[in-house]
mmCIF file of C-alpha atoms in Angstrom:
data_model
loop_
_atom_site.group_PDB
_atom_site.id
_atom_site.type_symbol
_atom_site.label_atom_id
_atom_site.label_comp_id
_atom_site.label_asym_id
_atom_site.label_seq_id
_atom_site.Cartn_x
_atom_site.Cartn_y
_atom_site.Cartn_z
ATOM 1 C CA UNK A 1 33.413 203.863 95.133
ATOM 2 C CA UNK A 2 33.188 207.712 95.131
ATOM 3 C CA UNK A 3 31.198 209.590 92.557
ATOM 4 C CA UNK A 4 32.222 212.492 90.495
ATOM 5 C CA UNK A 5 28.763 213.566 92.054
ATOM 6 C CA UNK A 6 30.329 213.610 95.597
ATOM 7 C CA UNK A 7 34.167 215.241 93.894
ATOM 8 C CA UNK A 8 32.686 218.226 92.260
ATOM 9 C CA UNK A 9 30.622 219.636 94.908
ATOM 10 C CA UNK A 10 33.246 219.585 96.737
ATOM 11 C CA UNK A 11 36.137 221.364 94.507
ATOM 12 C CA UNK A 12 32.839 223.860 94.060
ATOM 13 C CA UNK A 13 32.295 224.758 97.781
ATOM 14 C CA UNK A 14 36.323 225.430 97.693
ATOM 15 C CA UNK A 15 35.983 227.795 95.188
ATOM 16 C CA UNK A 16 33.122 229.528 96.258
ATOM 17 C CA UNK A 17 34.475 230.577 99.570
ATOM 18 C CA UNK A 18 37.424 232.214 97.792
ATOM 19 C CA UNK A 19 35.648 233.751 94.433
ATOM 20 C CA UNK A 20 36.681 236.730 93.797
ATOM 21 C CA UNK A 21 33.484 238.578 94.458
ATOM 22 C CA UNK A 22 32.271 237.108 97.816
ATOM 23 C CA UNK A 23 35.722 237.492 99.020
ATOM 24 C CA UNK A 24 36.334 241.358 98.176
ATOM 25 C CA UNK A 25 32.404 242.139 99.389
ATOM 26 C CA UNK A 26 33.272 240.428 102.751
ATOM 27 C CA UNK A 27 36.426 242.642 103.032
ATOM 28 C CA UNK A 28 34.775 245.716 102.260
ATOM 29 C CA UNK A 29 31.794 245.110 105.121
ATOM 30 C CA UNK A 30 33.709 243.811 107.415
ATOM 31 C CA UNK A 31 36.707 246.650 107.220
ATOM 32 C CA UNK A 32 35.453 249.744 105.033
ATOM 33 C CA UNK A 33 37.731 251.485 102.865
ATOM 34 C CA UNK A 34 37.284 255.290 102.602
ATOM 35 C CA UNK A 35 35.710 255.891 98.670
ATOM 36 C CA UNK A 36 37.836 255.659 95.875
ATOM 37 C CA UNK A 37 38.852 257.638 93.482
ATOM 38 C CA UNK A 38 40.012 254.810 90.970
ATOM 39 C CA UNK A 39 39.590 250.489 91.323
ATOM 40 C CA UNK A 40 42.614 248.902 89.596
ATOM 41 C CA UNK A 41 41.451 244.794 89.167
ATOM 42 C CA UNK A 42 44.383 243.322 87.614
ATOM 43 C CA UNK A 43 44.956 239.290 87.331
ATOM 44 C CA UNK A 44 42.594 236.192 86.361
ATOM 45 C CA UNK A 45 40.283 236.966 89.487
ATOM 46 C CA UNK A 46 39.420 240.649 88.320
ATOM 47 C CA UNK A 47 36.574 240.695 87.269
ATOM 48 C CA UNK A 48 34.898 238.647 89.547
ATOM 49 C CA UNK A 49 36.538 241.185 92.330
ATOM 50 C CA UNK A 50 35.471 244.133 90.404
ATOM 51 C CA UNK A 51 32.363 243.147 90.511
ATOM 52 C CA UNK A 52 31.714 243.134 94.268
ATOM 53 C CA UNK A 53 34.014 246.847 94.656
ATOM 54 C CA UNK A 54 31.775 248.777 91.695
ATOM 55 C CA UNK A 55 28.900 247.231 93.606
ATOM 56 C CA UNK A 56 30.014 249.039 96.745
ATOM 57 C CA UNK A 57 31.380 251.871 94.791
ATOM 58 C CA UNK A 58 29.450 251.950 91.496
ATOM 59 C CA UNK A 59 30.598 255.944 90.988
ATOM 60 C CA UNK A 60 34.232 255.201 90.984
ATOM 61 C CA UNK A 61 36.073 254.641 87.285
ATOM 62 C CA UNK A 62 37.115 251.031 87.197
ATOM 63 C CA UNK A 63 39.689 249.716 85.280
ATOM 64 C CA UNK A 64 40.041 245.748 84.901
ATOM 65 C CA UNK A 65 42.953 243.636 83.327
ATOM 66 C CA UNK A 66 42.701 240.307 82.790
ATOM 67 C CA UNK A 67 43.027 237.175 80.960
ATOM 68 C CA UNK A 68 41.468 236.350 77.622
ATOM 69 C CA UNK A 69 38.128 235.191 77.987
ATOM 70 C CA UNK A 70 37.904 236.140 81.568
ATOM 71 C CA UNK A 71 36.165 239.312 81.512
ATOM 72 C CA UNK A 72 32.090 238.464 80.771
ATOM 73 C CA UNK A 73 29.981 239.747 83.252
ATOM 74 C CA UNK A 74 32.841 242.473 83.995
ATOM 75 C CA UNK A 75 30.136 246.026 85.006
ATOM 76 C CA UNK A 76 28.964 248.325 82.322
ATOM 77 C CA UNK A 77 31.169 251.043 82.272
ATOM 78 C CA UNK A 78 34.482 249.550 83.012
ATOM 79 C CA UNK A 79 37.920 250.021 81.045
ATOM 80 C CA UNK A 80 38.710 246.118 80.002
ATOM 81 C CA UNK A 81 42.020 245.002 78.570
ATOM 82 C CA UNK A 82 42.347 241.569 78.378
ATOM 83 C CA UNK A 83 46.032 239.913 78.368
ATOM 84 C CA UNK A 84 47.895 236.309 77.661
ATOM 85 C CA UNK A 85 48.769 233.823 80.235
ATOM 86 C CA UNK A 86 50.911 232.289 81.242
ATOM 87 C CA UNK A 87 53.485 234.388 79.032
ATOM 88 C CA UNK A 88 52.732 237.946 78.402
ATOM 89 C CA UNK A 89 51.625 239.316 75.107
ATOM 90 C CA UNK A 90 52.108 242.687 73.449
ATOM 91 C CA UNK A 91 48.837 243.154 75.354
ATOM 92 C CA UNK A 92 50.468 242.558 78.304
ATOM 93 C CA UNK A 93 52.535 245.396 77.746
ATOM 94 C CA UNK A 94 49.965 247.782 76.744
ATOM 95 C CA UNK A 95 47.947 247.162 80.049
ATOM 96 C CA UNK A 96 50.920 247.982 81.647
ATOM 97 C CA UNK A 97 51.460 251.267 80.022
ATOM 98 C CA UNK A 98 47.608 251.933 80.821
ATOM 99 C CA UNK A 99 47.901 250.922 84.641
ATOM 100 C CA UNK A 100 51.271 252.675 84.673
ATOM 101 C CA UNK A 101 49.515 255.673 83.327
ATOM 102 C CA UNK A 102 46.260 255.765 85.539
ATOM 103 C CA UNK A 103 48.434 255.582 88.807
ATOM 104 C CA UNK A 104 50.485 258.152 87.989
ATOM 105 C CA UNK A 105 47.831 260.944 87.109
ATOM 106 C CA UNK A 106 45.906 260.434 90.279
ATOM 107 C CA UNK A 107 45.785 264.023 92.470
ATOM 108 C CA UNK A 108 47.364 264.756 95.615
ATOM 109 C CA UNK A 109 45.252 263.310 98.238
ATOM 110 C CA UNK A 110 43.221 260.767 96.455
ATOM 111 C CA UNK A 111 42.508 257.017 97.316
ATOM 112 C CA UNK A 112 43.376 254.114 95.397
ATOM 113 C CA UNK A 113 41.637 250.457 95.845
ATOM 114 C CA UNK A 114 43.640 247.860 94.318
ATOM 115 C CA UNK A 115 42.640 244.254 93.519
ATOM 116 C CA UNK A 116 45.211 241.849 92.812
ATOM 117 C CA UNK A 117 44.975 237.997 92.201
ATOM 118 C CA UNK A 118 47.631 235.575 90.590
ATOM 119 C CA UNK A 119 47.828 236.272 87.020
ATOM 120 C CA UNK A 120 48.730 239.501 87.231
ATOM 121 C CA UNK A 121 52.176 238.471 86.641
ATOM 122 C CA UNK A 122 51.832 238.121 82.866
ATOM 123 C CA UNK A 123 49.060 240.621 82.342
ATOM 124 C CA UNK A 124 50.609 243.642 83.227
ATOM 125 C CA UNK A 125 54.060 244.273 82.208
ATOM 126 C CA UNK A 126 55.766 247.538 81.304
ATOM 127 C CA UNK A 127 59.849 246.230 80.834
ATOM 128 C CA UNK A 128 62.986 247.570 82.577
ATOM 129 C CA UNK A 129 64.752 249.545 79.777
ATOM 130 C CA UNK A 130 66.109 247.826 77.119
ATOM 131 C CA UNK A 131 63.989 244.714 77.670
ATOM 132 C CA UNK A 132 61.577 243.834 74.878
ATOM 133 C CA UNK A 133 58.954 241.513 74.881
ATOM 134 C CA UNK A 134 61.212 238.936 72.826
ATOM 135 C CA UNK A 135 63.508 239.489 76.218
ATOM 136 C CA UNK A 136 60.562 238.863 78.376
ATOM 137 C CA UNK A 137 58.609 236.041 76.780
ATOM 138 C CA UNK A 138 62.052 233.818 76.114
ATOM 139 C CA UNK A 139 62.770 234.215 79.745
ATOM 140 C CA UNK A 140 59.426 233.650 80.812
ATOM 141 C CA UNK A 141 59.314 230.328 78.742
ATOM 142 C CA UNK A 142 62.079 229.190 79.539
ATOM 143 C CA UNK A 143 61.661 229.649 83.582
ATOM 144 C CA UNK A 144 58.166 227.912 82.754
ATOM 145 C CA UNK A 145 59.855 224.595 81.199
ATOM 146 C CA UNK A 146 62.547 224.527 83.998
ATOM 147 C CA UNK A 147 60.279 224.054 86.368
ATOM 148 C CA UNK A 148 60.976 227.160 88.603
ATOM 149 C CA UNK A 149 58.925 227.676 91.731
ATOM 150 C CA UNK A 150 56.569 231.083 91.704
ATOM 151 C CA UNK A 151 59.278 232.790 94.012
ATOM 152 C CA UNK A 152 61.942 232.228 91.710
ATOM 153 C CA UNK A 153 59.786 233.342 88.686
ATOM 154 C CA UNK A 154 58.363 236.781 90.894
ATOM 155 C CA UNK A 155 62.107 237.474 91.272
ATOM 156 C CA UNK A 156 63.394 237.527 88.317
ATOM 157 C CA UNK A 157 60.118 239.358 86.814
ATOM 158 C CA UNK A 158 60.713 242.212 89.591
ATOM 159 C CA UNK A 159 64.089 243.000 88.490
ATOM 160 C CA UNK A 160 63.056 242.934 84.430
ATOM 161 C CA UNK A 161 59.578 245.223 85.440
ATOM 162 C CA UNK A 162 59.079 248.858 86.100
ATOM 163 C CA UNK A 163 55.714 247.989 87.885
ATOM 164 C CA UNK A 164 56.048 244.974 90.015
ATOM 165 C CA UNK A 165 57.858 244.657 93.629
ATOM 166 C CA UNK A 166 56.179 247.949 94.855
ATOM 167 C CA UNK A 167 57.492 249.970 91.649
ATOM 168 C CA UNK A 168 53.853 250.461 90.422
ATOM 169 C CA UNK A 169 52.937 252.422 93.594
ATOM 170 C CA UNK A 170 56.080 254.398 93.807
ATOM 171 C CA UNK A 171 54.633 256.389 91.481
ATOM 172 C CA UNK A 172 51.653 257.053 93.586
ATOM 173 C CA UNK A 173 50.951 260.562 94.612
ATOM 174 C CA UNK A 174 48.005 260.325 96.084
ATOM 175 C CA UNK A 175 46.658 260.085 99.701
ATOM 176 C CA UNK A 176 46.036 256.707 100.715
ATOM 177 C CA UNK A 177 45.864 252.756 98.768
ATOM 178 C CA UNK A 178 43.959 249.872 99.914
ATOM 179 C CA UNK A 179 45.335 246.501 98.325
ATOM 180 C CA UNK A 180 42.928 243.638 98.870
ATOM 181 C CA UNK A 181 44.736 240.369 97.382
ATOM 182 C CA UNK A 182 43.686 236.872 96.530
ATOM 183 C CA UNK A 183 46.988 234.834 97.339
ATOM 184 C CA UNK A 184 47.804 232.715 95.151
ATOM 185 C CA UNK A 185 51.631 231.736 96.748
ATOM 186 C CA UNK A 186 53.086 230.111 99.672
ATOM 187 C CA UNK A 187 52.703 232.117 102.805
ATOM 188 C CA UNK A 188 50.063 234.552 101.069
ATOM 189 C CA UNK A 189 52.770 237.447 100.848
ATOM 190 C CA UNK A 190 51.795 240.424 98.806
ATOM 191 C CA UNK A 191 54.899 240.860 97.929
ATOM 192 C CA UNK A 192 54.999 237.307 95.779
ATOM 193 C CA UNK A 193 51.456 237.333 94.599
ATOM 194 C CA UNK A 194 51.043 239.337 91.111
ATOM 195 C CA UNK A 195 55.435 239.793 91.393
ATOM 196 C CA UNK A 196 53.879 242.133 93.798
ATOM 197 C CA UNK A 197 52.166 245.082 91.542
ATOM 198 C CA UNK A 198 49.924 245.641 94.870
ATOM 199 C CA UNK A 199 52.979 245.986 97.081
ATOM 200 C CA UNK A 200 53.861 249.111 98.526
ATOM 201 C CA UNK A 201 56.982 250.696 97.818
ATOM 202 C CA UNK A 202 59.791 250.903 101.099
ATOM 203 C CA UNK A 203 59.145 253.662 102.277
ATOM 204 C CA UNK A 204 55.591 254.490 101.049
ATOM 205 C CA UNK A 205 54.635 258.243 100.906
ATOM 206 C CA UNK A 206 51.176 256.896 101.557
ATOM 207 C CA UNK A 207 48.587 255.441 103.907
ATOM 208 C CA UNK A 208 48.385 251.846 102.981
ATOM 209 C CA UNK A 209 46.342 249.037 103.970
ATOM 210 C CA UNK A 210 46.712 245.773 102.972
ATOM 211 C CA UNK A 211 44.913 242.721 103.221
ATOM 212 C CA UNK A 212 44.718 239.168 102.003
ATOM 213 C CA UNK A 213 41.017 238.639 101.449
ATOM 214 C CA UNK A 214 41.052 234.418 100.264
ATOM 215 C CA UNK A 215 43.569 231.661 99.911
ATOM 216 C CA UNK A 216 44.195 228.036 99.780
ATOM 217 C CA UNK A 217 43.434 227.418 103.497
ATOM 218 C CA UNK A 218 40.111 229.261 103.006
ATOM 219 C CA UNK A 219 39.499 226.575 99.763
ATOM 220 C CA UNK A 220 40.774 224.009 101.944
ATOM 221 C CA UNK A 221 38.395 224.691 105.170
ATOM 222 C CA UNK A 222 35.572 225.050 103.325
ATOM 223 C CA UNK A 223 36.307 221.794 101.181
ATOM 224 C CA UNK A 224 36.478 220.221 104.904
ATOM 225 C CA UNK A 225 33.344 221.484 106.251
ATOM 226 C CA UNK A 226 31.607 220.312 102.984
ATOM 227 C CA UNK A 227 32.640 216.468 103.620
ATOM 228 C CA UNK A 228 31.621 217.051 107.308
ATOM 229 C CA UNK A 229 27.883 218.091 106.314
ATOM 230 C CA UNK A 230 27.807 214.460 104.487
ATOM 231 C CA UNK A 231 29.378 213.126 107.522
ATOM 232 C CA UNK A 232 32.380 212.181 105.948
ATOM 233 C CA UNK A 233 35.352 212.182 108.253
ATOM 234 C CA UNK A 234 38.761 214.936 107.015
ATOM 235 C CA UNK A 235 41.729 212.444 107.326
ATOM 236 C CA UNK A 236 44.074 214.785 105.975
ATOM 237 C CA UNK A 237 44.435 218.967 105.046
ATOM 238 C CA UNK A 238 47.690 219.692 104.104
ATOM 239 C CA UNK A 239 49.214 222.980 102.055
ATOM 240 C CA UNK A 240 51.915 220.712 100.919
ATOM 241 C CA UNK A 241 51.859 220.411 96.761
ATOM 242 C CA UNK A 242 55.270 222.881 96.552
ATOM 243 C CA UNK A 243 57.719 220.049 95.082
ATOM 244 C CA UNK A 244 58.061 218.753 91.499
ATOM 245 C CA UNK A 245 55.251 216.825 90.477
ATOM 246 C CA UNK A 246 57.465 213.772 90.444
ATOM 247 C CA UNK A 247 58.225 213.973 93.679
ATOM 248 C CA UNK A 248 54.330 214.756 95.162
ATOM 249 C CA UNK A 249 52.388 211.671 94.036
ATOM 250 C CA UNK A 250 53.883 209.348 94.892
ATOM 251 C CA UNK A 251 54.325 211.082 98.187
ATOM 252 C CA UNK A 252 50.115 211.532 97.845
ATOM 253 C CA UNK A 253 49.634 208.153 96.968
ATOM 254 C CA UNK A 254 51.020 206.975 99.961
ATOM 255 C CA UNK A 255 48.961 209.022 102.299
ATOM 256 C CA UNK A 256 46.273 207.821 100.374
ATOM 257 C CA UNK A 257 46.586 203.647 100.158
ATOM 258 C CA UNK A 258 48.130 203.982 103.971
ATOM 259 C CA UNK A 259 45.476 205.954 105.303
ATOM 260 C CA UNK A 260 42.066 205.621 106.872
ATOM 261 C CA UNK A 261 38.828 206.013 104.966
ATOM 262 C CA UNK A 262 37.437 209.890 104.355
ATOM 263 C CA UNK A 263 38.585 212.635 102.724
ATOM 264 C CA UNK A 264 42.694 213.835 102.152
ATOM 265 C CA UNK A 265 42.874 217.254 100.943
ATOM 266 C CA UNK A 266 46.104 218.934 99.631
ATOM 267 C CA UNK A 267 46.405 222.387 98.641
ATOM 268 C CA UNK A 268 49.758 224.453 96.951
ATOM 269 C CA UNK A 269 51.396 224.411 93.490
ATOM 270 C CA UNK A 270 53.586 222.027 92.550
ATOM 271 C CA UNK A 271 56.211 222.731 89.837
ATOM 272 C CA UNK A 272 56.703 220.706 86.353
ATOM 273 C CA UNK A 273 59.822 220.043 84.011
ATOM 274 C CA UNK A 274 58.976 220.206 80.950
ATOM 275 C CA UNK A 275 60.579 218.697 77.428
ATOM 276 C CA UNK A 276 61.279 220.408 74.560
ATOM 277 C CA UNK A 277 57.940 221.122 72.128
ATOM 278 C CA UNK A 278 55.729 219.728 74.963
ATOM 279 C CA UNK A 279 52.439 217.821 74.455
ATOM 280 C CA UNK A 280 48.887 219.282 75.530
ATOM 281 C CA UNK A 281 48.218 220.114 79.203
ATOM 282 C CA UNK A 282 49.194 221.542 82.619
ATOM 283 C CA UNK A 283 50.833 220.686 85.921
ATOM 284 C CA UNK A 284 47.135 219.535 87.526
ATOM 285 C CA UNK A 285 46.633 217.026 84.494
ATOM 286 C CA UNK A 286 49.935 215.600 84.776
ATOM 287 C CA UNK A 287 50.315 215.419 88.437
ATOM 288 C CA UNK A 288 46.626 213.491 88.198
ATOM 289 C CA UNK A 289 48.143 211.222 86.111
ATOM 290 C CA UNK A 290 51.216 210.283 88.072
ATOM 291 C CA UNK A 291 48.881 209.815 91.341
ATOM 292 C CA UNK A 292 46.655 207.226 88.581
ATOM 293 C CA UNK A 293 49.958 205.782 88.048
ATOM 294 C CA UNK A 294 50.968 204.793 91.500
ATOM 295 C CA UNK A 295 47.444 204.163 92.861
ATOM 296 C CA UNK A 296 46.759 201.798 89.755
ATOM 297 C CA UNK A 297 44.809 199.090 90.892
ATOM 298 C CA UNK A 298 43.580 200.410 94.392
ATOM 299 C CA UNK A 299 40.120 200.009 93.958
ATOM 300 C CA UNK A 300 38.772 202.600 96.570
ATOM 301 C CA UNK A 301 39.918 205.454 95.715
ATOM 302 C CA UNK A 302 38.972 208.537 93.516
ATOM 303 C CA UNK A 303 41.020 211.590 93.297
ATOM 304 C CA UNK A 304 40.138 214.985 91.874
ATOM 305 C CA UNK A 305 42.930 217.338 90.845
ATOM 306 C CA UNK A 306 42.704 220.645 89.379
ATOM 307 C CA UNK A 307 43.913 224.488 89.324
ATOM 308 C CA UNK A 308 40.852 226.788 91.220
ATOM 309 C CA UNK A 309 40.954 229.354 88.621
ATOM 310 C CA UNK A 310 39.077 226.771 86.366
ATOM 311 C CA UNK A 311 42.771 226.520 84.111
ATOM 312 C CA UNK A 312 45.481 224.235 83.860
ATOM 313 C CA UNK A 313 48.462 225.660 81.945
ATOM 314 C CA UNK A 314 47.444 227.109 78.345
ATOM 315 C CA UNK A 315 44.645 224.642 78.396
ATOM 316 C CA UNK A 316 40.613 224.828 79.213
ATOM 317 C CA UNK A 317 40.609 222.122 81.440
ATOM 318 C CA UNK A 318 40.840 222.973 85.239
ATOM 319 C CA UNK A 319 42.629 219.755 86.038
ATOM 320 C CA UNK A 320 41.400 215.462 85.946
ATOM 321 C CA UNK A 321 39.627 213.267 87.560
ATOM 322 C CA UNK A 322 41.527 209.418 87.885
ATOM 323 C CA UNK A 323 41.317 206.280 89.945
ATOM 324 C CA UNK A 324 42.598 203.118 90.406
ATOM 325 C CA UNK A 325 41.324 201.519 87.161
ATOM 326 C CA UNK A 326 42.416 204.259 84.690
ATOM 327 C CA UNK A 327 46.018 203.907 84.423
ATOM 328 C CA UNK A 328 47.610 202.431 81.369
ATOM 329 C CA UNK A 329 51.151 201.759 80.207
ATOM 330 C CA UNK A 330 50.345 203.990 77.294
ATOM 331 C CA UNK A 331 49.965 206.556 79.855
ATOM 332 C CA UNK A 332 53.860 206.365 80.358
ATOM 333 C CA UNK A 333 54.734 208.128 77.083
ATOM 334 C CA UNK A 334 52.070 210.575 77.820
ATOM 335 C CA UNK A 335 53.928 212.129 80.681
ATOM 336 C CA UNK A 336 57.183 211.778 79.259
ATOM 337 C CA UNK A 337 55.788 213.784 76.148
ATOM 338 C CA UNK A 338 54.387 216.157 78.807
ATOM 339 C CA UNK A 339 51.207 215.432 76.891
ATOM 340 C CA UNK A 340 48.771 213.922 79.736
ATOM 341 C CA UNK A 341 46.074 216.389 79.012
ATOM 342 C CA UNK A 342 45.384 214.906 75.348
ATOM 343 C CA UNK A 343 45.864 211.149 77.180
ATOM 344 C CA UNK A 344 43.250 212.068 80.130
ATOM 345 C CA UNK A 345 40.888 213.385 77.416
ATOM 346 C CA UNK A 346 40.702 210.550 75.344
ATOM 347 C CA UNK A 347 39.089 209.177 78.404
ATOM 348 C CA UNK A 348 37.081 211.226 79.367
ATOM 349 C CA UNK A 349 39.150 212.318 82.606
ATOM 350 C CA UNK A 350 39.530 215.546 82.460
ATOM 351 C CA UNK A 351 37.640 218.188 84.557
ATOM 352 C CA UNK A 352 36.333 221.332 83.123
ATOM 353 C CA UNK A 353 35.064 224.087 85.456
ATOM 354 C CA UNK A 354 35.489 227.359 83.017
ATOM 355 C CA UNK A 355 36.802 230.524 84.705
ATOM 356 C CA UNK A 356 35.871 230.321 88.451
ATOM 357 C CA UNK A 357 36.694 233.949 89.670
ATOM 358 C CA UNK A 358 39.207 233.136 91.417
ATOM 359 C CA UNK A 359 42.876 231.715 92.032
ATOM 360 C CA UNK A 360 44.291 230.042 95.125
ATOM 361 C CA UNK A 361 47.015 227.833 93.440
ATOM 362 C CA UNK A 362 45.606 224.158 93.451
ATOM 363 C CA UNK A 363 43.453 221.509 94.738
ATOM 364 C CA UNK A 364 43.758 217.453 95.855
ATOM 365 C CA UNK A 365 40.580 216.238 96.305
ATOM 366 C CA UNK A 366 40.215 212.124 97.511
ATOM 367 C CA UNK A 367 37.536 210.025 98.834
ATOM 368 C CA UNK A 368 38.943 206.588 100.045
ATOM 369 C CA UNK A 369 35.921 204.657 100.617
#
């Protein structure tokens, strides 16, 4: 049987490739930007991003939103607001003023470097008139509970925002803006990822460059090459977790028990219903217990699921660990409750990373032996 030992190494060389830091100080080498004359980090991966630009650029003002608990390590210097998420916060709403505020008094002919990663979303909000943030947090909740996909969610935030879909930039009088993004949405678009804050208004009145600097097929290859090196064979590397959870393990566990021996790796976001006054956990803890569900009894498998921004939901767990042997019937109300994170933890199943600086949507990790 596979060892956590062999699991977590492996979600950790994922992450690493895409952290926030070593992907932004690749970008910048490999494809200068002229200096700035402000760094905007917005989203859970800001810091970590911010860290690698204000190395670069250590003169430039830096401003970093993010989420709570997110921002050690952030540079000496910087302008931190931290933020809620999932659903936005009055904080939310006054880094969006603040953002809103710093892009608009930049000069004629200065240069802008954003960094965006997913989270950004909820962080940074400044309402379509006469939204509030009752509007905006009942909406948000209840698009979270329906289980709407992150397209449908960017949507509708773009039309209740006066900063996201390329309306941030609008107000842009500068010279030129370099977005680098950490995608964090299917098909890495920069118009999805953070509802698009980063995006570029149609038409700009401004140089822009854009670029997606990590994402889940940079998690994914790296994952692969790591099983390689220990000369385990890559069965399967899929971006393929975009359905209900329901409807991707069992889906997963039938790759798995059908398939050869090595390692099956799955990468997306898969969406969750959820019940009124839900239990504790996220979409990675209950999708790991479904797969423990239908694999119950399989006795060479081991399967590690989990968000790579190190959170699941409004929880501190990045996701679980399960096998074969873990499944129980009371494990049945558990998901029904939407409550598989307090189940998992009771035995000792659940994985926890801490903030990883980063966020490329999610992770399937198995070893069939």
């Amino acid at each position: 049987m596979p060892s956590d030992d062999f699991l977590l190494p492996l979600f950790a060389a994922g992450v690493q490739a895409v952290r926030g830091d070593s992907a932004v100080s690749t970008a910048l080498r490999d494809a200068p930007c002229p200096v700035p004359d402000q760094i905007i980090a917005v989203g859970k991966a800001a810091t970590a991003m911010a860290l690698a630009a204000h190395a670069r650029f250590p003169d430039t003002p830096l401003l970093i939103v993010t989420k709570y608990g997110h921002s050690a390590g952030a540079p000496d210097g910087a302008e931190i607001i931290e933020a809620a998420h999932p659903v936005l916060d009055e904080m939310s709403l006054k880094a969006g003023a603040r953002v809103g505020t710093v892009v608009r008094s930049m000069a004629p002919g200065s240069h802008l470097l954003m960094l965006v990663s997913g989270g950004a979303s909820a962080l940074v909000e400044d309402p379509a008139s006469p939204l509030t943030l009752t509007d905006l947090t009942a909406r948000a909740e209840k698009m979270l509970a329906s289980g709407a996909d992150i397209h449908e969610m960017n949507a509708a935030r773009k039309d209740m925002s006066r900063v996201k879909g390329g309306k941030l930039l609008a107000a842009f009088k500068g010279a030129s803006v370099t977005t680098l993004a950490i995608s964090d949405v299917e098909g890495d678009s920069l118009d999805v990822i953070g509802s698009g804050i980063g995006a570029a208004p149609k038409p700009a009145n401004f140089m822009f460059d854009p670029r997606i600097v990590a994402s889940n097929a940079i998690a994914r290859s790296a994952v692969a090459r790591a099983a390689a090196a220990q000369g385990i064979p890559v069965q399967t590397n899929e971006e393929t977790l975009y359905e209900d959870i329901n409807v991707v393990a069992p889906r997963i566990a039938k790759v798995l028990t059908s398939g050869a021996s090595g390692l099956h790796l799955f990468g997306g976001e898969p969406t969750v219903v959820l019940p009124p006054n839900p239990g504790e956990g996220g979409r990675n803890q209950a999708l790991a217990l479904l797969i423990a569900r239908e694999i119950a009894g399989v006795q060479d498998l081991r399967v590690l699921v989990a968000g790579t921004d190190g959170t699941d939901g409004p929880t501190d767990a990045a996701g679980a660990i399960v096998d074969g042997a873990l499944w129980e019937r009371s494990g049945q109300g558990a998901l029904e409750r939407a409550d598989a994170g307090t189940w998992l933890g009771a035995r000792n199943a659940l994985l926890k990373t801490g903030p990883t600086g980063t966020n490329v949507m999610d992770l399937v990790i198995a070893l069939k032996s």
